[in-house]
Short mmCIF file of C-alpha atoms in Angstrom, two decimals:
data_model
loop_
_atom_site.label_atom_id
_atom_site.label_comp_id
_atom_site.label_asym_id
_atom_site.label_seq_id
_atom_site.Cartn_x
_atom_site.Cartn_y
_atom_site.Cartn_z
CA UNK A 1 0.00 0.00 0.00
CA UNK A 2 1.64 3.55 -1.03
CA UNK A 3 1.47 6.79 0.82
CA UNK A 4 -1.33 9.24 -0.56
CA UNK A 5 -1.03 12.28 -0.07
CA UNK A 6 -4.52 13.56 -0.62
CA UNK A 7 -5.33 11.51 1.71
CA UNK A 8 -2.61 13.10 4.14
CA UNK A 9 -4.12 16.47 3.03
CA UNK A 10 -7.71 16.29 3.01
CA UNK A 11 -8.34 13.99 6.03
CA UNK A 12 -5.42 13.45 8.51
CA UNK A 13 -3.75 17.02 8.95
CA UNK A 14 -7.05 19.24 9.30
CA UNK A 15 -7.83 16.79 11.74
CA UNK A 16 -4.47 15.99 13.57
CA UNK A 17 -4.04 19.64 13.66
CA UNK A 18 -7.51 20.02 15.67
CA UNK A 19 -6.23 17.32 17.94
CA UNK A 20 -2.74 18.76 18.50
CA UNK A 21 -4.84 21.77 20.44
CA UNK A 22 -5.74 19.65 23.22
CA UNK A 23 -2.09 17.70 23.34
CA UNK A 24 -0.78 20.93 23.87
CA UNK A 25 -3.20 22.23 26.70
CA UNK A 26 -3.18 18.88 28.30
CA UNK A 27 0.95 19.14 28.38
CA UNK A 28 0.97 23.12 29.97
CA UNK A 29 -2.44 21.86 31.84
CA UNK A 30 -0.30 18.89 33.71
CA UNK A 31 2.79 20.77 33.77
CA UNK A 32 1.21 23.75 35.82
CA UNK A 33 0.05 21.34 38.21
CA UNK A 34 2.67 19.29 38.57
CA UNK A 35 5.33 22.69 39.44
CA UNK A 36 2.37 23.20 41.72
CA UNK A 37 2.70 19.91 43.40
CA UNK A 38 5.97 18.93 43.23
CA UNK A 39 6.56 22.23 45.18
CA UNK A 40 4.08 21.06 48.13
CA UNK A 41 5.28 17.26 48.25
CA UNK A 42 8.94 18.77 48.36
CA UNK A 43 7.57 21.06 51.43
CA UNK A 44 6.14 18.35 52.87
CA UNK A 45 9.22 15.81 52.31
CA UNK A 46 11.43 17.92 54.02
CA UNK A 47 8.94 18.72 56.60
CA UNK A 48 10.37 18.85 60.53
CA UNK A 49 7.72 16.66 61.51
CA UNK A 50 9.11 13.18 60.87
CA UNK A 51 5.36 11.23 60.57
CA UNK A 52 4.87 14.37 57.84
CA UNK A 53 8.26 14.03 55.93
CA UNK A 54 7.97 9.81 56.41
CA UNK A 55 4.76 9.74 54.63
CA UNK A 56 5.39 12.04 52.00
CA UNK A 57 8.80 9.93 51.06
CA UNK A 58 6.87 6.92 51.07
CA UNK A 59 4.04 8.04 49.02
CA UNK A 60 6.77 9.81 46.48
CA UNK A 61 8.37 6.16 46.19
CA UNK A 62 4.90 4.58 45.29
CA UNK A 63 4.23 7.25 42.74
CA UNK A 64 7.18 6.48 40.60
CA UNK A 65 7.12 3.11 41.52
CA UNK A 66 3.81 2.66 39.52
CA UNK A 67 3.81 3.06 35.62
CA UNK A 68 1.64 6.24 34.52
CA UNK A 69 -0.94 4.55 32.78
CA UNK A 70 -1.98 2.36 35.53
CA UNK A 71 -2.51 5.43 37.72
CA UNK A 72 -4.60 7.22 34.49
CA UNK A 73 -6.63 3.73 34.73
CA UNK A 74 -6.82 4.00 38.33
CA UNK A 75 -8.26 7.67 38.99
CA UNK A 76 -10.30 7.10 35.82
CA UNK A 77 -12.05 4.18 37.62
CA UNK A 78 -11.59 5.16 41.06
CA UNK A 79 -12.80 8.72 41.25
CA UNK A 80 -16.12 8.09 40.11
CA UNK A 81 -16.47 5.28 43.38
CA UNK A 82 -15.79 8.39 45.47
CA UNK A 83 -19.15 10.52 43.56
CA UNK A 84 -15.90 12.28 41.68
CA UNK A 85 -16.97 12.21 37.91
CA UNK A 86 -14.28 14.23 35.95
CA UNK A 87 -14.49 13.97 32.16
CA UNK A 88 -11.46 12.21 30.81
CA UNK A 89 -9.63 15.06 29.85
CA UNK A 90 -9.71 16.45 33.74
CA UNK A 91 -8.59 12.66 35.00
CA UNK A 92 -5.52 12.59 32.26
CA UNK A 93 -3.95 15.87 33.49
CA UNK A 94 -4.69 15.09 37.16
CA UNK A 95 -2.93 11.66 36.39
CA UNK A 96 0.12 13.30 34.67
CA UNK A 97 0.51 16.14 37.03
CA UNK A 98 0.58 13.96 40.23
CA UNK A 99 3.14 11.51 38.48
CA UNK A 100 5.71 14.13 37.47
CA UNK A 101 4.95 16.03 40.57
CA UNK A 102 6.60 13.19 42.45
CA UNK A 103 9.83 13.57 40.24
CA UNK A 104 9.46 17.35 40.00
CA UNK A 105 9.77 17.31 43.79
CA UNK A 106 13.31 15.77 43.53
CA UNK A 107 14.54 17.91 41.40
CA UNK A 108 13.17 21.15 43.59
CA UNK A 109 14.86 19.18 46.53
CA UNK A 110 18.23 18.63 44.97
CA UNK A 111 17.91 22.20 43.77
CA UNK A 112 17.50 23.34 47.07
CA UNK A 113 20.25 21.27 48.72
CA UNK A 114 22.66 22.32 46.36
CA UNK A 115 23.02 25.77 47.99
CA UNK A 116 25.95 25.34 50.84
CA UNK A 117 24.76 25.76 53.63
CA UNK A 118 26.93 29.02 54.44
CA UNK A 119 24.53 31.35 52.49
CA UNK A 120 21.65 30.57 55.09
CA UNK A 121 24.00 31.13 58.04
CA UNK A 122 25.69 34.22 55.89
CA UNK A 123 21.95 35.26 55.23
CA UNK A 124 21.15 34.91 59.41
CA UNK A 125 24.14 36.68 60.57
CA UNK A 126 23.32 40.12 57.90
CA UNK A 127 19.72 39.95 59.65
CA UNK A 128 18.16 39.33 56.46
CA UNK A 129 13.90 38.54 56.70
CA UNK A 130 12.95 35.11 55.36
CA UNK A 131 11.14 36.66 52.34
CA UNK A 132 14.66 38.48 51.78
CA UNK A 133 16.30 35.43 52.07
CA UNK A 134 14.57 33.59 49.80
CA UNK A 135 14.07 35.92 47.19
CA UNK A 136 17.67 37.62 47.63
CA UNK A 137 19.86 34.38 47.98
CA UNK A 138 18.37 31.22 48.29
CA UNK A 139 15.91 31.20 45.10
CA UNK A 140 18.71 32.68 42.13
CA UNK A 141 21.30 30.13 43.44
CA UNK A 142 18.27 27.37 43.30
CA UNK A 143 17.02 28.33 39.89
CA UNK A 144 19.82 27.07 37.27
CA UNK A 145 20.23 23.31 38.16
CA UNK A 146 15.80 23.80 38.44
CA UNK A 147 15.56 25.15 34.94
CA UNK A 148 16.76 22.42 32.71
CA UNK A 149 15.40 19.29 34.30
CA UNK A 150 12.11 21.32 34.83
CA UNK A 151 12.71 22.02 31.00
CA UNK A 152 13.48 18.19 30.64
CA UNK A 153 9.80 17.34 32.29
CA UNK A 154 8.00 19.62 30.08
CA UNK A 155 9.38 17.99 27.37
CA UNK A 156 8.66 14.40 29.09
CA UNK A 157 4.68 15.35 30.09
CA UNK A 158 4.38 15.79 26.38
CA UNK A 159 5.54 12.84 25.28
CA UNK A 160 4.02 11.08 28.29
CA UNK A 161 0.34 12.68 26.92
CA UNK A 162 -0.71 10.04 24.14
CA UNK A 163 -1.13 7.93 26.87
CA UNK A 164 -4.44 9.78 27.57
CA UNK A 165 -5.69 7.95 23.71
CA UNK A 166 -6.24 4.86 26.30
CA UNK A 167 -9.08 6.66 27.84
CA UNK A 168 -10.33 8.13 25.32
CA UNK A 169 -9.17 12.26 25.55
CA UNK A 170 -9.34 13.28 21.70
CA UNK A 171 -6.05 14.08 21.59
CA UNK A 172 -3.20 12.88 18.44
CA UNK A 173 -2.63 9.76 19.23
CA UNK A 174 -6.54 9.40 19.54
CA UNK A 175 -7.22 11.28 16.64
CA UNK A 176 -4.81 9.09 14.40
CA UNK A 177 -6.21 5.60 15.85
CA UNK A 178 -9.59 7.20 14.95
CA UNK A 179 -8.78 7.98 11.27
CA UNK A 180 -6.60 4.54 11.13
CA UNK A 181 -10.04 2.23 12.22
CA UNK A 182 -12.59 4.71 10.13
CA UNK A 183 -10.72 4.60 6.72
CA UNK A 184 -8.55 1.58 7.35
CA UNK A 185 -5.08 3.47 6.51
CA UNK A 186 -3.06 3.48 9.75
CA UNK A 187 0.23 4.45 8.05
CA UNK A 188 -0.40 8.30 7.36
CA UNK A 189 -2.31 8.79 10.64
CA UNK A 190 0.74 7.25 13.04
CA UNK A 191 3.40 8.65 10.52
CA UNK A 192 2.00 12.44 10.50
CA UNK A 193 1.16 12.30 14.78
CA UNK A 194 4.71 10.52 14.99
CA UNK A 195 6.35 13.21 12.85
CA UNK A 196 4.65 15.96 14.90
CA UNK A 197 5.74 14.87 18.17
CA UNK A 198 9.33 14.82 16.76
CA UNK A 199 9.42 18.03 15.68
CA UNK A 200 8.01 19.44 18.71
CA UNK A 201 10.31 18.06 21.16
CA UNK A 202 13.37 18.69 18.72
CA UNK A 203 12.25 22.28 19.05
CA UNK A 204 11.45 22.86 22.33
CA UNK A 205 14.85 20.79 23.24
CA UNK A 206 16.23 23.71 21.59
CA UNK A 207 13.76 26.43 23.53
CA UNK A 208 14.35 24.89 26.84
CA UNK A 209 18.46 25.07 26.19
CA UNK A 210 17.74 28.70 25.29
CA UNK A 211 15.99 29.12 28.60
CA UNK A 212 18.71 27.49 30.52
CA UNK A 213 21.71 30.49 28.94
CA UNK A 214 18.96 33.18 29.34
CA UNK A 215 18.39 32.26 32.97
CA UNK A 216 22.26 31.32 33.68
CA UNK A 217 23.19 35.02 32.59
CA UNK A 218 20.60 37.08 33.93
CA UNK A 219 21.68 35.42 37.56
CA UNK A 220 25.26 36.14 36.87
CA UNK A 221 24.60 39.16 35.66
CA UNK B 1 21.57 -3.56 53.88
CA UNK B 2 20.24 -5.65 50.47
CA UNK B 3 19.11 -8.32 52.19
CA UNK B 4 16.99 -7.25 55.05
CA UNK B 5 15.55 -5.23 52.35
CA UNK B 6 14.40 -7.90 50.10
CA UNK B 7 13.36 -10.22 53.61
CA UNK B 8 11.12 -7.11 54.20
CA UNK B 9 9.54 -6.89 50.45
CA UNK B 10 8.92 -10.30 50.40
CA UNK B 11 7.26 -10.01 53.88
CA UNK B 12 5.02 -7.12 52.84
CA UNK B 13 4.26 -9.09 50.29
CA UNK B 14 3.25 -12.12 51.32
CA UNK B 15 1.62 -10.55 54.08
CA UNK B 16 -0.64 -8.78 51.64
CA UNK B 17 -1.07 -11.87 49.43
CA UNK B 18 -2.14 -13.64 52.76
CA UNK B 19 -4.54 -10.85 53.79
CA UNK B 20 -6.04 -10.46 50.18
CA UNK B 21 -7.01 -13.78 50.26
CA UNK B 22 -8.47 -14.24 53.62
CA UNK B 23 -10.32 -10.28 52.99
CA UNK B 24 -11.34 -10.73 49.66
CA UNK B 25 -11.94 -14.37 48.49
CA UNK B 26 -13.38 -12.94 45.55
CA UNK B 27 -9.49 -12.40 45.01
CA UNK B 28 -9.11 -16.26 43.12
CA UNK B 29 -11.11 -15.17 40.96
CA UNK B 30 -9.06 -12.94 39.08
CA UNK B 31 -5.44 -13.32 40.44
CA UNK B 32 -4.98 -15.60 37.68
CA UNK B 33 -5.67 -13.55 35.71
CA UNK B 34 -3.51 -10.94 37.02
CA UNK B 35 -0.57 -13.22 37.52
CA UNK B 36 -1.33 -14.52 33.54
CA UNK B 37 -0.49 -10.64 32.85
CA UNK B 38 2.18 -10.37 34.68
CA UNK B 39 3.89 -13.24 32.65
CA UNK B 40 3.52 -11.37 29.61
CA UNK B 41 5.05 -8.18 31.54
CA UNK B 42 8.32 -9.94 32.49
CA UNK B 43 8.90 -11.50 28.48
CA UNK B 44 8.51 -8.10 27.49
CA UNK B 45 10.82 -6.69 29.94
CA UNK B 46 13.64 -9.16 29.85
CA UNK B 47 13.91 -9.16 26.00
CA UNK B 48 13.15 -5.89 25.57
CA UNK B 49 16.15 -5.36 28.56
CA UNK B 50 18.42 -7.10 26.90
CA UNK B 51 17.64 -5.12 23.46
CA UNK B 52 17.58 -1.84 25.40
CA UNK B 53 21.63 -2.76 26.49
CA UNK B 54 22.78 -3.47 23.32
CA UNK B 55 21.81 -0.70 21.54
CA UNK B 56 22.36 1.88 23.87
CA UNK B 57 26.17 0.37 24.49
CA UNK B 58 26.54 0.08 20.33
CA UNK B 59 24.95 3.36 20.01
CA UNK B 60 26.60 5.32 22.58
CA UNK B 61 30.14 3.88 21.09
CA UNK B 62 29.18 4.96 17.70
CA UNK B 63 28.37 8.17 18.68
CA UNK B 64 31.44 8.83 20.95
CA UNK B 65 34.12 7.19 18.85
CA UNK B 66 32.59 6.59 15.18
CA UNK B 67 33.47 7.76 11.78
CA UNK B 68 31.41 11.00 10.39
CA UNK B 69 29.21 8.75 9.20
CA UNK B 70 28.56 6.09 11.89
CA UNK B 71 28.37 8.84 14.29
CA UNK B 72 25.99 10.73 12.26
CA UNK B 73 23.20 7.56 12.06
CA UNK B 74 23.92 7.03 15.47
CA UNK B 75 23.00 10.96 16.21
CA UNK B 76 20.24 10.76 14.15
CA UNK B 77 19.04 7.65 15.62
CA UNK B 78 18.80 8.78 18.86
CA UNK B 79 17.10 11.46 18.15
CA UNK B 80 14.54 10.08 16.32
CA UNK B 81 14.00 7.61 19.00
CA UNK B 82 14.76 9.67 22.01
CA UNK B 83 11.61 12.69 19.94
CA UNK B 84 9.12 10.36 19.46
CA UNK B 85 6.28 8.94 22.09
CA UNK B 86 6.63 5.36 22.78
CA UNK B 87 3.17 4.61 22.24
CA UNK B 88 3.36 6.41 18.46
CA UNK B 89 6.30 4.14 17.96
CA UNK B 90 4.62 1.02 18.96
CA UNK B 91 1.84 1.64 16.91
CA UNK B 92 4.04 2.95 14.01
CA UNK B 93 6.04 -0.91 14.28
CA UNK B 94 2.48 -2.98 14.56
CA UNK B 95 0.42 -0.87 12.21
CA UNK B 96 2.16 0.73 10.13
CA UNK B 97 5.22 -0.73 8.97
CA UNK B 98 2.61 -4.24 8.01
CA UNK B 99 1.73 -1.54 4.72
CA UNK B 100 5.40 -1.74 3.77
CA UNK B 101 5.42 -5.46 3.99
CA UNK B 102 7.27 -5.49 7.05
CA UNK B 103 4.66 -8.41 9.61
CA UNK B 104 5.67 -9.01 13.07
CA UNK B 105 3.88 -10.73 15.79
CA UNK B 106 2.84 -8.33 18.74
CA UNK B 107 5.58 -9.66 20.94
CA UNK B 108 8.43 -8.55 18.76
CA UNK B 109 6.39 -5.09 18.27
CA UNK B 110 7.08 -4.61 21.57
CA UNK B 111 10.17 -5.62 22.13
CA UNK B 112 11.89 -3.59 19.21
CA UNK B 113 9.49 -0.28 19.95
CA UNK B 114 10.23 -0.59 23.75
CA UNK B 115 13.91 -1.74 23.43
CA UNK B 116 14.74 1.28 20.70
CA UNK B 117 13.01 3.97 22.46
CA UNK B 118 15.28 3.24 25.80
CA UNK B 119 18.54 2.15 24.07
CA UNK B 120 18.11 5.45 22.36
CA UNK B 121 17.85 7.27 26.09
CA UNK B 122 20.66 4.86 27.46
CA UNK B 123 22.61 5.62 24.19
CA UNK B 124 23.02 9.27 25.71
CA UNK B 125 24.14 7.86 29.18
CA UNK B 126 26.67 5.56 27.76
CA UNK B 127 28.17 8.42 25.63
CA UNK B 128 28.50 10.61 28.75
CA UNK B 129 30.44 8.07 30.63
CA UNK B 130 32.62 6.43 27.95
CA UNK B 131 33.32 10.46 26.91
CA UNK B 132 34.57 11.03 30.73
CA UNK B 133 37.08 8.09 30.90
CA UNK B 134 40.19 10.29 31.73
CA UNK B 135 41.73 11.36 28.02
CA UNK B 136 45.03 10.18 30.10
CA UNK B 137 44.12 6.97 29.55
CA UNK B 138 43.57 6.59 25.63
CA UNK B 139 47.02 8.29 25.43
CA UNK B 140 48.28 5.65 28.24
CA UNK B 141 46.96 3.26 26.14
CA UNK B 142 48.30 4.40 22.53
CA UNK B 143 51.72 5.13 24.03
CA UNK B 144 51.90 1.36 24.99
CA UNK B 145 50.69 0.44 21.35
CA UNK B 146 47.87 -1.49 22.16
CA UNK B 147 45.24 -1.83 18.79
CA UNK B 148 42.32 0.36 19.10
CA UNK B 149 40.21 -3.22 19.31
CA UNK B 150 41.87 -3.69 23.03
CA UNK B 151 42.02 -0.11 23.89
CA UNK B 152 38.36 -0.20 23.56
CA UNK B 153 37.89 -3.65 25.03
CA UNK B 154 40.57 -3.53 28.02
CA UNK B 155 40.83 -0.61 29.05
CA UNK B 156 38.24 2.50 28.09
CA UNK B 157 34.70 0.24 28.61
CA UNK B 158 35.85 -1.53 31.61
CA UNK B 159 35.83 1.77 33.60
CA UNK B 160 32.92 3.59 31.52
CA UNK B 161 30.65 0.58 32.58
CA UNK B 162 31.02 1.51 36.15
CA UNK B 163 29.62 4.83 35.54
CA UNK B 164 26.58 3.50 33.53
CA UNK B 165 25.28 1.09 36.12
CA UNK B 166 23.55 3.73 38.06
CA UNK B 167 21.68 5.76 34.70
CA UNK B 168 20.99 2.34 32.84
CA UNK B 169 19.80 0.29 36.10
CA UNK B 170 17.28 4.20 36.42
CA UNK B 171 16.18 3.75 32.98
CA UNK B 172 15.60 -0.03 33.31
CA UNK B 173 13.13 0.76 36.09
CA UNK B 174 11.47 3.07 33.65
CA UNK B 175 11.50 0.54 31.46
CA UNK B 176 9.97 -2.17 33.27
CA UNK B 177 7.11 0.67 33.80
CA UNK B 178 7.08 1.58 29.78
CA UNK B 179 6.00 -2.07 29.46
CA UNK B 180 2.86 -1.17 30.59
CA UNK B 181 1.77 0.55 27.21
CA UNK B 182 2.40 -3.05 25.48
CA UNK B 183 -1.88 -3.73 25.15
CA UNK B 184 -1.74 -1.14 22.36
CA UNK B 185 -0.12 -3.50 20.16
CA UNK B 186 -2.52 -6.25 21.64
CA UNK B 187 -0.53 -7.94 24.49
CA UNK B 188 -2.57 -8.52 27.89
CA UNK B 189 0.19 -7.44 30.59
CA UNK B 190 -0.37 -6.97 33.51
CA UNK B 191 -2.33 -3.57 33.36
CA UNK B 192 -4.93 -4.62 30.11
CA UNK B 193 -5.37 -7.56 32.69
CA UNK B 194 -6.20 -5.41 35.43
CA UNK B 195 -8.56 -3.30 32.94
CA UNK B 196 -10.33 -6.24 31.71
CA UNK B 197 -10.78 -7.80 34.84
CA UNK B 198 -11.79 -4.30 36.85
CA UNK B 199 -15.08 -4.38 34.13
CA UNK B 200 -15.39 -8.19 35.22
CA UNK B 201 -15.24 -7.53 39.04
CA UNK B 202 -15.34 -4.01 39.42
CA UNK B 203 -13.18 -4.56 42.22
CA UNK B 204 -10.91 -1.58 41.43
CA UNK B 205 -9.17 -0.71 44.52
CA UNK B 206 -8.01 -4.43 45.22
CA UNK B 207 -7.24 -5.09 41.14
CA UNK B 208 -4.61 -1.67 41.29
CA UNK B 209 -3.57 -2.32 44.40
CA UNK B 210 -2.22 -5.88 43.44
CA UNK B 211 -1.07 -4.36 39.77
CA UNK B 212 1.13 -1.51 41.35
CA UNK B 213 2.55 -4.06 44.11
CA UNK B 214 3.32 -6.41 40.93
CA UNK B 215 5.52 -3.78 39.58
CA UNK B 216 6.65 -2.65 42.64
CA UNK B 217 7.89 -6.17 43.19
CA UNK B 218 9.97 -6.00 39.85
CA UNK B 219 10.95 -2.82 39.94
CA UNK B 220 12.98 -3.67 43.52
CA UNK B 221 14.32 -6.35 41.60
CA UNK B 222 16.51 -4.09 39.46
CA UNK B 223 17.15 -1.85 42.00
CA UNK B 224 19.02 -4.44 44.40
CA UNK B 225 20.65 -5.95 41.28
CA UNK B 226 22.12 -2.38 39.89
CA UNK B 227 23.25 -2.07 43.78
CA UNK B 228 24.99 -5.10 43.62
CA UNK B 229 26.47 -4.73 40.03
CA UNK B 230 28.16 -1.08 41.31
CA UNK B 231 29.52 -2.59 44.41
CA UNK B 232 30.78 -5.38 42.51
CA UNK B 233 32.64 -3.49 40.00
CA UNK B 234 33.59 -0.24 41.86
CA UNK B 235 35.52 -2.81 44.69
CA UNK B 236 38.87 -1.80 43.24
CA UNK B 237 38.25 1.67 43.83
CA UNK B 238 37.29 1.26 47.86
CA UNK B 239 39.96 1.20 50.09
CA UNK B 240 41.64 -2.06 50.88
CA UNK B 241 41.43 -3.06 54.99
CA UNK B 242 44.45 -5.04 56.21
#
């Protein structure tokens, strides 16, 4: 069977390109939410309270010990048991941003850890207020080893969001299976949505390695 | 430190396997099942394991110490592999690729879409550690006229696979969760299992509960094993006691 390209035309890009809206809002969507909440599960990992900081730890480790489509199957059949009806869409993101919240929260952790411990104690002994502290000293020192990886996860959540085809969001991946079982021609469908997601992470590879200079030199000054 | 570890997992879990069947004896009904899926899971990870290691060690050598043109492919196939969703590339291998005459059974689908898209990521991590083997040693190496066959062989990949073990045995654990997308190209694993039987049972919370111990289970597998591989070949660099 050949390639046609009226049929790539006509059918498969108007459509593809419809469907590439809602990859693209479910990626910034998750990856809102998961900044969001990798932020609190890092506050509460390296909480004083040890039952607090225990918990947290142990429910980080089950998070990315469990693949992300089981979760998406599990909140997509467990929610409702609760009276908690989301449509799919609103169960994908939630699925995606508590699954890379868990690794986002490592990588705000390590980001925080990374500044010796001399700047707090510099930043106690000039009197400094905590909001001083934090904007002043702690957060520029924390942001360049954040950027990247955080860069790296956006990059990852939209990859990770054809997984949301499985329950049925109407996003590429869904979109080309659609076309593939109405007209029986898989091989433009897949090709195009594969094609697409190559170009956009080749691209913002390069955005996110633009972000990383910008944000290097405007720190350094 | 390993072992009381893996005494405890195995605890945990046979204390839940004891306590799922004495709570729930609705539980024999679809542990089989379950356990049928999980079958299917480990064939797909080992092969697709032992696919991920060789291309991301061929890979990564091409694309450190290549020609132009082997390092080129190499570039390019990493990229390719590392841009693209796993799921498109699945379905790409099983659906598409049948149009230009290529058939494969859903198992080796899997393998080679799963495999691929992680030798391409461990291709990277390779590169990184082969590239920072101390330049000292290559010219060590030359000065004592060894071929570029047992420079390679002796002396630079012996201490680059030290630095791997930690990034591959990471990505393996991703891996072994990556498997999970498998029932796109028709597989039951573990997870399709759980599906089909949560719309059986409706048992949900026991079903996900047993699928996310299940991978749990394998994922600690790789973890202890990468911990023992680094000890075992990082002993020359601890210090010796008399």
């Amino acid at each position: 069977m050949e390639w046609r390209w009226d049929f790539t035309f006509d059918v498969v890009l108007p459509r593809l390109w419809e469907a590439a809206g809602i990859t693209v809002y479910a990626t910034f969507a998750s990856f809102f939410l998961a900044l969001i909440g990798g932020l609190v599960l890092m506050l509460l990992k390296t909480a004083k309270n040890p039952v607090v900081s225990g918990i947290a730890t142990e429910l980080i480790e089950l998070i990315r010990a469990t693949p992300l489509l089981v979760l998406i199957f599990f909140l997509f059949f467990v929610l409702p048991e609760f009276g908690l009806t989301l449509p799919p869409l609103a169960t994908g993101i939630l699925a995606i941003a508590i699954y890379n919240s868990a690794l986002m929260a490592e990588v705000y952790r390590a980001g925080l850890q990374a500044v010796p411990k001399g700047q707090w104690e510099a930043a106690i002994a000039l009197n400094l207020s905590t909001y001083k502290t934090f904007r002043r000293i702690i957060i520029p020192q924390t942001l360049p080893p954040i950027v990247p990886a955080l860069g790296n996860y956006l990059i990852a959540i939209f990859k990770e969001t054809p997984l949301l085809s499985f329950v049925a969001v109407a996003e590429m991946m869904h979109a080309a299976k659609l076309i593939g079982s109405e007209y029986y021609r898989f091989t433009e469908a897949v090709t195009i949505a594969g094609l697409f997601f190559l170009v956009m992470s080749l691209v913002s590879a390069q955005l996110v390695r633009q972000v990383e200079t910008y944000v290097k030199r405007s720190i350094q000054h | 430190m390993a072992i009381p570890r893996i005494a405890f997992i195995f605890a945990i879990t046979a204390f839940l396997a004891g306590l799922g069947v004495a709570t729930f004896s609705e539980l024999r009904i679809f542990l089989p099942a379950l356990l049928r899926g999980a079958v299917v899971t480990v064939q797909v990870s080992v092969l697709s394991i032992a696919l991920f290691l060789l291309t991301a060690f061929v890979a990564g050598i091409a694309r450190a110490f290549g020609t132009a043109p082997v390092r080129w492919s190499a570039a390019i196939f990493v990229e390719v592999f590392r841009g693209t969703s796993l799921l498109v590339i699945l379905f790409w291998f099983f659906f598409v690729l049948p149009e230009f005459g290529v058939v494969m059974p859903p198992m080796v689908a899997a393998v080679l879409g799963i495999g691929l898209n992680f030798g391409a990521y461990g291709a990277e991590v390779v590169r990184g550690a082969v590239q920072s083997v101390p330049r000292g040693q290559t010219e060590a190496s030359i000065a004592l006229n060894m071929t570029q066959f047992k420079r390679m062989t002796r002396i630079i990949i012996p201490q680059a696979v030290v630095i791997t073990i930690p990034g591959l045995s990471n990505l393996t654990i991703e891996l072994i969760k990556a498997t999970a997308l498998v029932s796109a190209v028709t597989l039951t694993d573990i997870t399709f299992a759980s599906v089909q039987q949560n719309q059986l049972h409706y048992r949900t919370l026991e079903i996900f509960a047993i699928t996310v111990l299940l991978y749990y289970c394998l994922a600690q597998f790789i973890r202890f094993g990468g911990g023992w591989l680094e000890d075992h070949f990082s002993r020359h660099l601890k210090p010796r006691s008399a």
